[in-house]
PDB file of C-alpha atoms in Angstrom:
ATOM      1  CA  UNK A 264      82.075  98.675 147.502  1.00 35.00           C
ATOM      2  CA  UNK A 265      81.597 101.857 145.505  1.00 40.00           C
ATOM      3  CA  UNK A 266      78.003 103.221 145.659  1.00 45.00           C
ATOM      4  CA  UNK A 267      76.802 104.724 142.397  1.00 44.00           C
ATOM      5  CA  UNK A 268      74.438 107.671 142.138  1.00 54.00           C
ATOM      6  CA  UNK A 269      71.176 107.111 140.169  1.00 62.00           C
ATOM      7  CA  UNK A 270      72.639 108.546 136.954  1.00 61.00           C
ATOM      8  CA  UNK A 271      75.691 106.293 137.174  1.00 62.00           C
ATOM      9  CA  UNK A 272      73.484 103.301 137.967  1.00 68.00           C
ATOM     10  CA  UNK A 273      71.597 103.830 134.704  1.00 75.00           C
ATOM     11  CA  UNK A 274      74.891 104.142 132.800  1.00 71.00           C
ATOM     12  CA  UNK A 275      76.067 100.892 134.375  1.00 69.00           C
ATOM     13  CA  UNK A 276      72.807  99.225 133.296  1.00 75.00           C
ATOM     14  CA  UNK A 277      73.324 100.482 129.741  1.00 76.00           C
ATOM     15  CA  UNK A 278      76.892  99.124 129.722  1.00 72.00           C
ATOM     16  CA  UNK A 279      75.629  95.775 130.967  1.00 71.00           C
ATOM     17  CA  UNK A 280      72.954  95.671 128.261  1.00 77.00           C
ATOM     18  CA  UNK A 281      75.494  96.504 125.574  1.00 74.00           C
ATOM     19  CA  UNK A 282      77.740  93.664 126.758  1.00 69.00           C
ATOM     20  CA  UNK A 283      74.804  91.244 126.848  1.00 71.00           C
ATOM     21  CA  UNK A 284      73.661  92.148 123.328  1.00 74.00           C
ATOM     22  CA  UNK A 285      77.206  91.676 122.013  1.00 66.00           C
ATOM     23  CA  UNK A 286      77.376  88.176 123.497  1.00 64.00           C
ATOM     24  CA  UNK A 287      77.037  85.537 120.775  1.00 61.00           C
ATOM     25  CA  UNK A 288      74.719  83.580 123.095  1.00 65.00           C
ATOM     26  CA  UNK A 289      72.302  86.476 123.583  1.00 71.00           C
ATOM     27  CA  UNK A 290      68.766  85.086 123.294  1.00 75.00           C
ATOM     28  CA  UNK A 291      65.666  86.621 121.668  1.00 76.00           C
ATOM     29  CA  UNK A 292      64.176  86.901 125.164  1.00 77.00           C
ATOM     30  CA  UNK A 293      67.121  89.036 126.288  1.00 77.00           C
ATOM     31  CA  UNK A 294      66.757  91.194 123.191  1.00 79.00           C
ATOM     32  CA  UNK A 295      63.107  91.772 124.058  1.00 81.00           C
ATOM     33  CA  UNK A 296      64.059  92.609 127.657  1.00 85.00           C
ATOM     34  CA  UNK A 297      66.575  95.167 126.390  1.00 83.00           C
ATOM     35  CA  UNK A 298      63.922  96.785 124.175  1.00 84.00           C
ATOM     36  CA  UNK A 299      61.553  97.017 127.158  1.00 86.00           C
ATOM     37  CA  UNK A 300      64.300  98.523 129.346  1.00 86.00           C
ATOM     38  CA  UNK A 301      65.221 101.050 126.626  1.00 86.00           C
ATOM     39  CA  UNK A 302      61.593 102.192 126.221  1.00 86.00           C
ATOM     40  CA  UNK A 303      60.754 102.286 129.928  1.00 87.00           C
ATOM     41  CA  UNK A 304      62.439 105.593 130.784  1.00 85.00           C
ATOM     42  CA  UNK A 305      63.919 108.512 128.802  1.00 83.00           C
ATOM     43  CA  UNK A 306      66.947 108.275 131.096  1.00 84.00           C
ATOM     44  CA  UNK A 307      67.552 104.753 129.776  1.00 86.00           C
ATOM     45  CA  UNK A 308      67.518 105.998 126.182  1.00 83.00           C
ATOM     46  CA  UNK A 309      69.901 108.828 127.085  1.00 80.00           C
ATOM     47  CA  UNK A 310      72.295 106.417 128.809  1.00 79.00           C
ATOM     48  CA  UNK A 311      72.162 104.094 125.817  1.00 78.00           C
ATOM     49  CA  UNK A 312      73.019 107.015 123.514  1.00 75.00           C
ATOM     50  CA  UNK A 313      76.066 107.763 125.667  1.00 72.00           C
ATOM     51  CA  UNK A 314      77.171 104.132 125.490  1.00 70.00           C
ATOM     52  CA  UNK A 315      76.797 104.249 121.702  1.00 66.00           C
ATOM     53  CA  UNK A 316      78.930 107.405 121.586  1.00 63.00           C
ATOM     54  CA  UNK A 317      81.655 105.704 123.637  1.00 61.00           C
ATOM     55  CA  UNK A 318      81.633 102.617 121.411  1.00 58.00           C
ATOM     56  CA  UNK A 319      81.924 104.826 118.339  1.00 55.00           C
ATOM     57  CA  UNK A 320      85.122 106.273 119.837  1.00 51.00           C
ATOM     58  CA  UNK A 321      86.355 102.757 120.546  1.00 49.00           C
ATOM     59  CA  UNK A 322      85.597 101.735 116.962  1.00 48.00           C
ATOM     60  CA  UNK A 323      88.163 104.294 115.805  1.00 46.00           C
ATOM     61  CA  UNK A 324      90.893 102.624 117.870  1.00 44.00           C
ATOM     62  CA  UNK A 325      93.092  99.768 116.629  1.00 44.00           C
ATOM     63  CA  UNK A 326      91.448  96.393 116.337  1.00 41.00           C
ATOM     64  CA  UNK A 327      93.239  94.956 119.352  1.00 40.00           C
ATOM     65  CA  UNK A 328      91.443  97.407 121.632  1.00 39.00           C
ATOM     66  CA  UNK A 329      88.157  98.540 120.113  1.00 38.00           C
ATOM     67  CA  UNK A 330      86.935  95.312 118.572  1.00 39.00           C
ATOM     68  CA  UNK A 331      87.449  93.487 121.827  1.00 39.00           C
ATOM     69  CA  UNK A 332      83.914  94.627 122.612  1.00 41.00           C
ATOM     70  CA  UNK A 333      82.428  92.583 119.829  1.00 41.00           C
ATOM     71  CA  UNK A 334      84.935  89.796 119.405  1.00 41.00           C
ATOM     72  CA  UNK A 335      85.521  88.272 122.819  1.00 39.00           C
ATOM     73  CA  UNK A 336      81.853  87.500 123.512  1.00 39.00           C
ATOM     74  CA  UNK A 337      82.576  87.720 127.228  1.00 42.00           C
ATOM     75  CA  UNK A 338      80.071  89.849 129.041  1.00 46.00           C
ATOM     76  CA  UNK A 339      82.213  90.778 132.015  1.00 43.00           C
ATOM     77  CA  UNK A 340      85.122  91.933 129.852  1.00 41.00           C
ATOM     78  CA  UNK A 341      82.829  93.985 127.609  1.00 48.00           C
ATOM     79  CA  UNK A 342      81.039  95.558 130.562  1.00 47.00           C
ATOM     80  CA  UNK A 343      84.259  96.451 132.382  1.00 49.00           C
ATOM     81  CA  UNK A 344      85.706  98.117 129.289  1.00 51.00           C
ATOM     82  CA  UNK A 345      82.601 100.263 128.944  1.00 53.00           C
ATOM     83  CA  UNK A 346      82.494 101.082 132.644  1.00 53.00           C
ATOM     84  CA  UNK A 347      86.098 102.211 132.465  1.00 49.00           C
ATOM     85  CA  UNK A 348      85.405 104.316 129.384  1.00 49.00           C
ATOM     86  CA  UNK A 349      82.328 105.852 131.059  1.00 51.00           C
ATOM     87  CA  UNK A 350      84.406 106.751 134.103  1.00 50.00           C
ATOM     88  CA  UNK A 351      82.605 104.299 136.405  1.00 47.00           C
ATOM     89  CA  UNK A 352      85.481 101.866 136.940  1.00 46.00           C
ATOM     90  CA  UNK A 353      88.573 102.021 139.098  1.00 39.00           C
ATOM     91  CA  UNK A 354      91.029 104.446 137.597  1.00 38.00           C
ATOM     92  CA  UNK A 355      88.674 105.469 134.766  1.00 37.00           C
ATOM     93  CA  UNK A 356      91.286 104.665 132.112  1.00 36.00           C
ATOM     94  CA  UNK A 357      91.290 107.041 129.142  1.00 39.00           C
ATOM     95  CA  UNK A 358      90.209 105.214 125.997  1.00 40.00           C
ATOM     96  CA  UNK A 359      93.463 105.905 124.191  1.00 35.00           C
ATOM     97  CA  UNK A 360      95.450 104.017 126.843  1.00 39.00           C
ATOM     98  CA  UNK A 361      94.014 100.754 125.467  1.00 43.00           C
ATOM     99  CA  UNK A 362      96.031 101.147 122.249  1.00 44.00           C
ATOM    100  CA  UNK A 363      98.903  98.796 121.452  1.00 46.00           C
ATOM    101  CA  UNK A 364     101.934 101.073 121.017  1.00 46.00           C
ATOM    102  CA  UNK A 365     104.080  98.428 119.322  1.00 79.00           C
ATOM    103  CA  UNK A 366     102.023  98.607 116.104  1.00 83.00           C
ATOM    104  CA  UNK A 367     103.756 100.551 113.319  1.00 89.00           C
ATOM    105  CA  UNK A 368     100.704 100.575 111.022  1.00 93.00           C
ATOM    106  CA  UNK A 369      96.997 100.244 111.770  1.00 91.00           C
ATOM    107  CA  UNK A 370      93.620 100.710 110.130  1.00 92.00           C
ATOM    108  CA  UNK A 371      90.250 101.677 111.540  1.00 90.00           C
ATOM    109  CA  UNK A 372      87.190  99.501 111.047  1.00 88.00           C
ATOM    110  CA  UNK A 373      86.106  99.777 107.419  1.00 88.00           C
ATOM    111  CA  UNK A 374      89.466 101.202 106.280  1.00 90.00           C
ATOM    112  CA  UNK A 375      91.887  99.559 103.818  1.00 91.00           C
ATOM    113  CA  UNK A 376      95.516 100.704 103.662  1.00 94.00           C
ATOM    114  CA  UNK A 377      97.730  99.838 100.640  1.00 94.00           C
ATOM    115  CA  UNK A 378     101.515 100.053 101.069  1.00 95.00           C
ATOM    116  CA  UNK A 379     104.314  99.625  98.524  1.00 94.00           C
ATOM    117  CA  UNK A 380     107.684  98.731 100.052  1.00 94.00           C
ATOM    118  CA  UNK A 381     111.123  99.679  98.765  1.00 90.00           C
ATOM    119  CA  UNK A 382     111.682  96.303  97.043  1.00 89.00           C
ATOM    120  CA  UNK A 383     108.365  96.461  95.209  1.00 92.00           C
ATOM    121  CA  UNK A 384     106.455  94.285  97.657  1.00 94.00           C
ATOM    122  CA  UNK A 385     102.788  95.173  97.934  1.00 94.00           C
ATOM    123  CA  UNK A 386     101.073  95.033 101.301  1.00 95.00           C
ATOM    124  CA  UNK A 387      97.406  95.649 102.051  1.00 95.00           C
ATOM    125  CA  UNK A 388      96.024  96.110 105.543  1.00 95.00           C
ATOM    126  CA  UNK A 389      92.380  95.115 105.789  1.00 93.00           C
ATOM    127  CA  UNK A 390      89.761  96.582 108.097  1.00 91.00           C
ATOM    128  CA  UNK A 391      90.652  96.878 111.797  1.00 90.00           C
ATOM    129  CA  UNK A 392      94.202  95.619 111.337  1.00 92.00           C
ATOM    130  CA  UNK A 393      97.407  96.217 113.308  1.00 92.00           C
ATOM    131  CA  UNK A 394     100.882  95.186 112.259  1.00 93.00           C
ATOM    132  CA  UNK A 395     104.456  95.671 113.354  1.00 92.00           C
ATOM    133  CA  UNK A 396     106.549  96.071 110.199  1.00 94.00           C
ATOM    134  CA  UNK A 397     110.347  96.014 110.030  1.00 91.00           C
ATOM    135  CA  UNK A 398     112.396  96.385 106.811  1.00 90.00           C
ATOM    136  CA  UNK A 399     116.107  95.730 106.393  1.00 89.00           C
ATOM    137  CA  UNK A 400     118.170  95.467 103.197  1.00 87.00           C
ATOM    138  CA  UNK A 401     118.004  91.682 103.478  1.00 89.00           C
ATOM    139  CA  UNK A 402     114.502  90.917 104.797  1.00 92.00           C
ATOM    140  CA  UNK A 403     110.968  92.125 105.498  1.00 94.00           C
ATOM    141  CA  UNK A 404     109.526  91.097 108.855  1.00 93.00           C
ATOM    142  CA  UNK A 405     105.865  91.532 109.734  1.00 94.00           C
ATOM    143  CA  UNK A 406     104.102  90.698 112.959  1.00 92.00           C
ATOM    144  CA  UNK A 407     100.323  90.508 112.593  1.00 93.00           C
ATOM    145  CA  UNK A 408      98.760  91.831 115.804  1.00 91.00           C
ATOM    146  CA  UNK A 409      95.139  91.965 114.689  1.00 91.00           C
ATOM    147  CA  UNK A 410      93.068  91.755 111.530  1.00 92.00           C
ATOM    148  CA  UNK A 411      94.177  90.651 108.062  1.00 94.00           C
ATOM    149  CA  UNK A 412      96.868  91.430 105.511  1.00 96.00           C
ATOM    150  CA  UNK A 413      97.272  90.718 101.817  1.00 94.00           C
ATOM    151  CA  UNK A 414     100.816  90.372 100.474  1.00 95.00           C
ATOM    152  CA  UNK A 415     102.506  90.168  97.086  1.00 94.00           C
ATOM    153  CA  UNK A 416     106.188  89.656  97.798  1.00 94.00           C
ATOM    154  CA  UNK A 417     108.923  91.586  96.011  1.00 91.00           C
ATOM    155  CA  UNK A 418     112.678  91.048  95.782  1.00 89.00           C
ATOM    156  CA  UNK A 419     113.454  90.580  99.469  1.00 92.00           C
ATOM    157  CA  UNK A 420     112.588  87.496 101.561  1.00 94.00           C
ATOM    158  CA  UNK A 421     109.633  87.837 103.922  1.00 95.00           C
ATOM    159  CA  UNK A 422     108.840  86.415 107.313  1.00 94.00           C
ATOM    160  CA  UNK A 423     105.507  86.880 109.083  1.00 95.00           C
ATOM    161  CA  UNK A 424     104.472  85.847 112.567  1.00 93.00           C
ATOM    162  CA  UNK A 425     101.349  85.611 114.707  1.00 91.00           C
ATOM    163  CA  UNK A 426     100.797  84.190 118.203  1.00 88.00           C
ATOM    164  CA  UNK A 427     100.188  80.825 116.511  1.00 91.00           C
ATOM    165  CA  UNK A 428     102.867  80.387 113.837  1.00 92.00           C
ATOM    166  CA  UNK A 429     105.666  81.746 111.676  1.00 93.00           C
ATOM    167  CA  UNK A 430     105.158  82.084 107.909  1.00 96.00           C
ATOM    168  CA  UNK A 431     107.820  82.109 105.185  1.00 96.00           C
ATOM    169  CA  UNK A 432     106.436  83.046 101.758  1.00 95.00           C
ATOM    170  CA  UNK A 433     108.163  81.365  98.832  1.00 91.00           C
ATOM    171  CA  UNK A 434     107.680  83.979  96.115  1.00 82.00           C
ATOM    172  CA  UNK A 435     103.956  84.334  96.435  1.00 86.00           C
ATOM    173  CA  UNK A 436     100.691  86.215  96.757  1.00 91.00           C
ATOM    174  CA  UNK A 437      98.600  85.371  99.796  1.00 94.00           C
ATOM    175  CA  UNK A 438      96.416  86.654 102.616  1.00 93.00           C
ATOM    176  CA  UNK A 439      96.708  85.993 106.337  1.00 95.00           C
ATOM    177  CA  UNK A 440      94.017  86.692 108.915  1.00 93.00           C
ATOM    178  CA  UNK A 441      94.391  86.492 112.686  1.00 92.00           C
ATOM    179  CA  UNK A 442      91.286  85.100 114.359  1.00 88.00           C
ATOM    180  CA  UNK A 443      90.489  83.912 117.869  1.00 82.00           C
ATOM    181  CA  UNK A 444      92.620  80.833 118.484  1.00 85.00           C
ATOM    182  CA  UNK A 445      93.800  80.353 114.902  1.00 91.00           C
ATOM    183  CA  UNK A 446      95.040  81.994 111.691  1.00 95.00           C
ATOM    184  CA  UNK A 447      93.453  81.705 108.246  1.00 94.00           C
ATOM    185  CA  UNK A 448      96.006  81.453 105.426  1.00 95.00           C
ATOM    186  CA  UNK A 449      94.937  81.656 101.766  1.00 92.00           C
ATOM    187  CA  UNK A 450      97.567  81.262  99.028  1.00 93.00           C
ATOM    188  CA  UNK A 451      96.894  82.473  95.481  1.00 91.00           C
ATOM    189  CA  UNK A 452     100.357  82.004  93.945  1.00 91.00           C
ATOM    190  CA  UNK A 453     103.311  79.695  94.685  1.00 94.00           C
ATOM    191  CA  UNK A 454     103.427  78.571  98.348  1.00 95.00           C
ATOM    192  CA  UNK A 455     103.924  79.557 101.993  1.00 96.00           C
ATOM    193  CA  UNK A 456     105.886  77.528 104.552  1.00 96.00           C
ATOM    194  CA  UNK A 457     104.253  77.352 107.982  1.00 95.00           C
ATOM    195  CA  UNK A 458     105.995  76.588 111.282  1.00 94.00           C
ATOM    196  CA  UNK A 459     103.542  76.424 114.157  1.00 92.00           C
ATOM    197  CA  UNK A 460     104.295  77.239 117.767  1.00 85.00           C
ATOM    198  CA  UNK A 461     104.288  73.503 118.552  1.00 83.00           C
ATOM    199  CA  UNK A 462     107.015  72.869 115.950  1.00 86.00           C
ATOM    200  CA  UNK A 463     104.765  71.424 113.221  1.00 90.00           C
ATOM    201  CA  UNK A 464     105.904  72.368 109.714  1.00 93.00           C
ATOM    202  CA  UNK A 465     103.680  72.428 106.654  1.00 95.00           C
ATOM    203  CA  UNK A 466     103.523  73.867 103.149  1.00 95.00           C
ATOM    204  CA  UNK A 467     100.393  75.569 101.849  1.00 95.00           C
ATOM    205  CA  UNK A 468     100.260  75.541  98.069  1.00 94.00           C
ATOM    206  CA  UNK A 469      98.648  77.889  95.558  1.00 92.00           C
ATOM    207  CA  UNK A 470      94.892  77.406  95.446  1.00 90.00           C
ATOM    208  CA  UNK A 471      94.693  76.287  99.082  1.00 92.00           C
ATOM    209  CA  UNK A 472      93.528  77.852 102.310  1.00 92.00           C
ATOM    210  CA  UNK A 473      94.127  76.346 105.728  1.00 94.00           C
ATOM    211  CA  UNK A 474      93.372  77.118 109.338  1.00 94.00           C
ATOM    212  CA  UNK A 475      96.584  77.281 111.373  1.00 94.00           C
ATOM    213  CA  UNK A 476      96.608  76.776 115.129  1.00 91.00           C
ATOM    214  CA  UNK A 477      99.554  76.718 117.496  1.00 89.00           C
ATOM    215  CA  UNK A 478      99.163  72.932 117.657  1.00 88.00           C
ATOM    216  CA  UNK A 479      99.146  72.319 113.906  1.00 90.00           C
ATOM    217  CA  UNK A 480      97.562  72.892 110.506  1.00 94.00           C
ATOM    218  CA  UNK A 481      94.002  72.121 109.558  1.00 92.00           C
ATOM    219  CA  UNK A 482      93.184  70.152 106.396  1.00 93.00           C
ATOM    220  CA  UNK A 483      93.643  71.975 103.080  1.00 90.00           C
ATOM    221  CA  UNK A 484      90.541  73.474 101.509  1.00 88.00           C
ATOM    222  CA  UNK A 485      89.960  74.841  98.031  1.00 84.00           C
ATOM    223  CA  UNK A 486      90.590  78.536  97.817  1.00 78.00           C
ATOM    224  CA  UNK A 487      87.501  80.696  98.008  1.00 67.00           C
ATOM    225  CA  UNK A 488      86.710  82.796  94.940  1.00 60.00           C
ATOM    226  CA  UNK A 489      88.829  85.987  94.910  1.00 62.00           C
ATOM    227  CA  UNK A 490      90.080  85.704  98.533  1.00 64.00           C
ATOM    228  CA  UNK A 491      91.803  89.080  98.164  1.00 69.00           C
ATOM    229  CA  UNK A 492      88.703  90.767  96.796  1.00 76.00           C
ATOM    230  CA  UNK A 493      88.486  92.784 100.001  1.00 81.00           C
ATOM    231  CA  UNK A 494      91.365  94.892  98.656  1.00 81.00           C
ATOM    232  CA  UNK A 495      88.796  96.474  96.308  1.00 82.00           C
ATOM    233  CA  UNK A 496      86.060  96.396  98.984  1.00 84.00           C
ATOM    234  CA  UNK A 497      84.275  93.477  97.377  1.00 85.00           C
ATOM    235  CA  UNK A 498      83.235  90.110  98.733  1.00 85.00           C
ATOM    236  CA  UNK A 499      83.219  87.624  95.859  1.00 83.00           C
ATOM    237  CA  UNK A 500      81.192  84.627  97.013  1.00 83.00           C
ATOM    238  CA  UNK A 501      80.796  81.331  95.183  1.00 81.00           C
ATOM    239  CA  UNK A 502      78.780  78.765  97.124  1.00 84.00           C
ATOM    240  CA  UNK A 503      79.973  80.515 100.274  1.00 88.00           C
ATOM    241  CA  UNK A 504      78.139  79.532 103.487  1.00 92.00           C
ATOM    242  CA  UNK A 505      75.954  82.339 104.793  1.00 94.00           C
ATOM    243  CA  UNK A 506      77.706  82.454 108.217  1.00 94.00           C
ATOM    244  CA  UNK A 507      81.030  83.036 106.427  1.00 90.00           C
ATOM    245  CA  UNK A 508      79.464  85.834 104.365  1.00 92.00           C
ATOM    246  CA  UNK A 509      78.134  87.466 107.540  1.00 94.00           C
ATOM    247  CA  UNK A 510      81.531  87.121 109.207  1.00 91.00           C
ATOM    248  CA  UNK A 511      83.240  88.831 106.244  1.00 89.00           C
ATOM    249  CA  UNK A 512      80.733  91.717 106.316  1.00 92.00           C
ATOM    250  CA  UNK A 513      81.097  91.941 110.090  1.00 91.00           C
ATOM    251  CA  UNK A 514      84.826  92.570 109.802  1.00 89.00           C
ATOM    252  CA  UNK A 515      84.108  95.794 107.881  1.00 89.00           C
ATOM    253  CA  UNK A 516      81.124  96.973 109.901  1.00 89.00           C
ATOM    254  CA  UNK A 517      80.893  99.001 113.101  1.00 86.00           C
ATOM    255  CA  UNK A 518      77.726  97.052 113.909  1.00 87.00           C
ATOM    256  CA  UNK A 519      77.716  93.359 114.619  1.00 91.00           C
ATOM    257  CA  UNK A 520      76.484  91.208 111.703  1.00 93.00           C
ATOM    258  CA  UNK A 521      75.516  87.556 111.975  1.00 93.00           C
ATOM    259  CA  UNK A 522      72.796  85.067 111.075  1.00 94.00           C
ATOM    260  CA  UNK A 523      70.578  82.631 112.944  1.00 94.00           C
ATOM    261  CA  UNK A 524      72.159  79.172 113.410  1.00 93.00           C
ATOM    262  CA  UNK A 525      69.392  77.486 111.387  1.00 94.00           C
ATOM    263  CA  UNK A 526      70.577  79.372 108.275  1.00 95.00           C
ATOM    264  CA  UNK A 527      74.034  77.809 108.367  1.00 92.00           C
ATOM    265  CA  UNK A 528      73.365  75.539 105.362  1.00 93.00           C
ATOM    266  CA  UNK A 529      72.447  78.383 102.994  1.00 94.00           C
ATOM    267  CA  UNK A 530      75.050  79.259 100.362  1.00 92.00           C
ATOM    268  CA  UNK A 531      75.688  82.547  98.612  1.00 90.00           C
ATOM    269  CA  UNK A 532      76.780  83.235  95.041  1.00 87.00           C
ATOM    270  CA  UNK A 533      77.455  86.817  94.016  1.00 86.00           C
ATOM    271  CA  UNK A 534      79.476  89.975  94.610  1.00 89.00           C
ATOM    272  CA  UNK A 535      78.656  92.076  97.693  1.00 90.00           C
ATOM    273  CA  UNK A 536      79.985  95.514  98.732  1.00 90.00           C
ATOM    274  CA  UNK A 537      81.991  95.234 101.927  1.00 89.00           C
ATOM    275  CA  UNK A 538      81.790  98.944 102.640  1.00 85.00           C
ATOM    276  CA  UNK A 539      77.985  99.049 102.368  1.00 89.00           C
ATOM    277  CA  UNK A 540      76.834  96.311 104.751  1.00 87.00           C
ATOM    278  CA  UNK A 541      73.164  97.312 104.793  1.00 88.00           C
ATOM    279  CA  UNK A 542      73.026  97.194 101.003  1.00 91.00           C
ATOM    280  CA  UNK A 543      74.754  93.807 101.047  1.00 93.00           C
ATOM    281  CA  UNK A 544      72.329  92.440 103.629  1.00 94.00           C
ATOM    282  CA  UNK A 545      69.356  93.823 101.696  1.00 93.00           C
ATOM    283  CA  UNK A 546      70.608  91.983  98.600  1.00 93.00           C
ATOM    284  CA  UNK A 547      70.775  88.747 100.585  1.00 94.00           C
ATOM    285  CA  UNK A 548      67.144  89.129 101.671  1.00 94.00           C
ATOM    286  CA  UNK A 549      66.155  89.283  97.981  1.00 92.00           C
ATOM    287  CA  UNK A 550      68.215  86.247  96.977  1.00 91.00           C
ATOM    288  CA  UNK A 551      67.626  83.972  99.960  1.00 94.00           C
ATOM    289  CA  UNK A 552      64.694  83.002 102.203  1.00 95.00           C
ATOM    290  CA  UNK A 553      65.891  85.326 104.962  1.00 95.00           C
ATOM    291  CA  UNK A 554      64.800  88.580 106.582  1.00 95.00           C
ATOM    292  CA  UNK A 555      66.887  91.275 108.226  1.00 94.00           C
ATOM    293  CA  UNK A 556      66.334  92.171 111.882  1.00 93.00           C
ATOM    294  CA  UNK A 557      67.961  95.345 113.190  1.00 90.00           C
ATOM    295  CA  UNK A 558      68.970  96.321 116.699  1.00 85.00           C
ATOM    296  CA  UNK A 559      71.323  99.103 117.734  1.00 79.00           C
ATOM    297  CA  UNK A 560      74.809  97.939 116.769  1.00 84.00           C
ATOM    298  CA  UNK A 561      73.525  94.565 115.536  1.00 91.00           C
ATOM    299  CA  UNK A 562      72.151  93.216 112.244  1.00 92.00           C
ATOM    300  CA  UNK A 563      70.936  89.606 112.161  1.00 94.00           C
ATOM    301  CA  UNK A 564      69.586  87.540 109.270  1.00 95.00           C
ATOM    302  CA  UNK A 565      66.767  85.263 110.341  1.00 94.00           C
ATOM    303  CA  UNK A 566      64.500  82.819 108.468  1.00 94.00           C
ATOM    304  CA  UNK A 567      61.488  84.356 106.735  1.00 90.00           C
TER     305      UNK A 567
END
């Protein structure tokens, strides 16, 4: 077993704390323990600053690599990635080697990329998104590797794919987001045919949004207000559950954003700026019986 010097031991502790704080099951007691550890020794604060610097570099990478830290909620994976980036793991992989080279287009966290294709199709890449795009005279093919896209089809037929399903737009405007274990499809105009990995076929009509898993389609739900509002960096919420609002802000933020489970029944009505998460969260504290608690790389709404 590799023996670490005292400096490396503190770095390893900082990496472990970062992974624990990113875990969705992190308890208030653990948060208090982290604060005590951070304040106990200037070396701890210095190591934490180095971990923050590394995670800032990771945040600039494509979503499939950098956001793994905050999305998998698996402490061992998060810690190993940081240890590798800090040079404490076997091989000390350079950060850039975690990129997915098959992506033809990608955005950083907080970035939105609009594209106009040769046939007039309009494509928007949301925050922390990776795609593999292929155009031929007869078809547009898009593989969604991470994140979310908004599409208004042009003259050529489209086909999109994810690890869960294949999507054939039928002259339409829609958005598609790749999440953990499922896709979220929202159709504004016309319809989109869905063929899941298990061979289940369905049709999602205008005004509907549905969760799509490899095993099948979830029940249709009414389309949220302005589901493509993120294209103009706005979250338009109408009776939107607070956890969903936090999740939408989180997708555009370098820091983790969530809310306490007991706030799940609260609903939000209003327009929030996606690119100014602190301002958005401050607005929520004025409109709802909630308060904002801040930790490094983590904002949480809790009951007042």
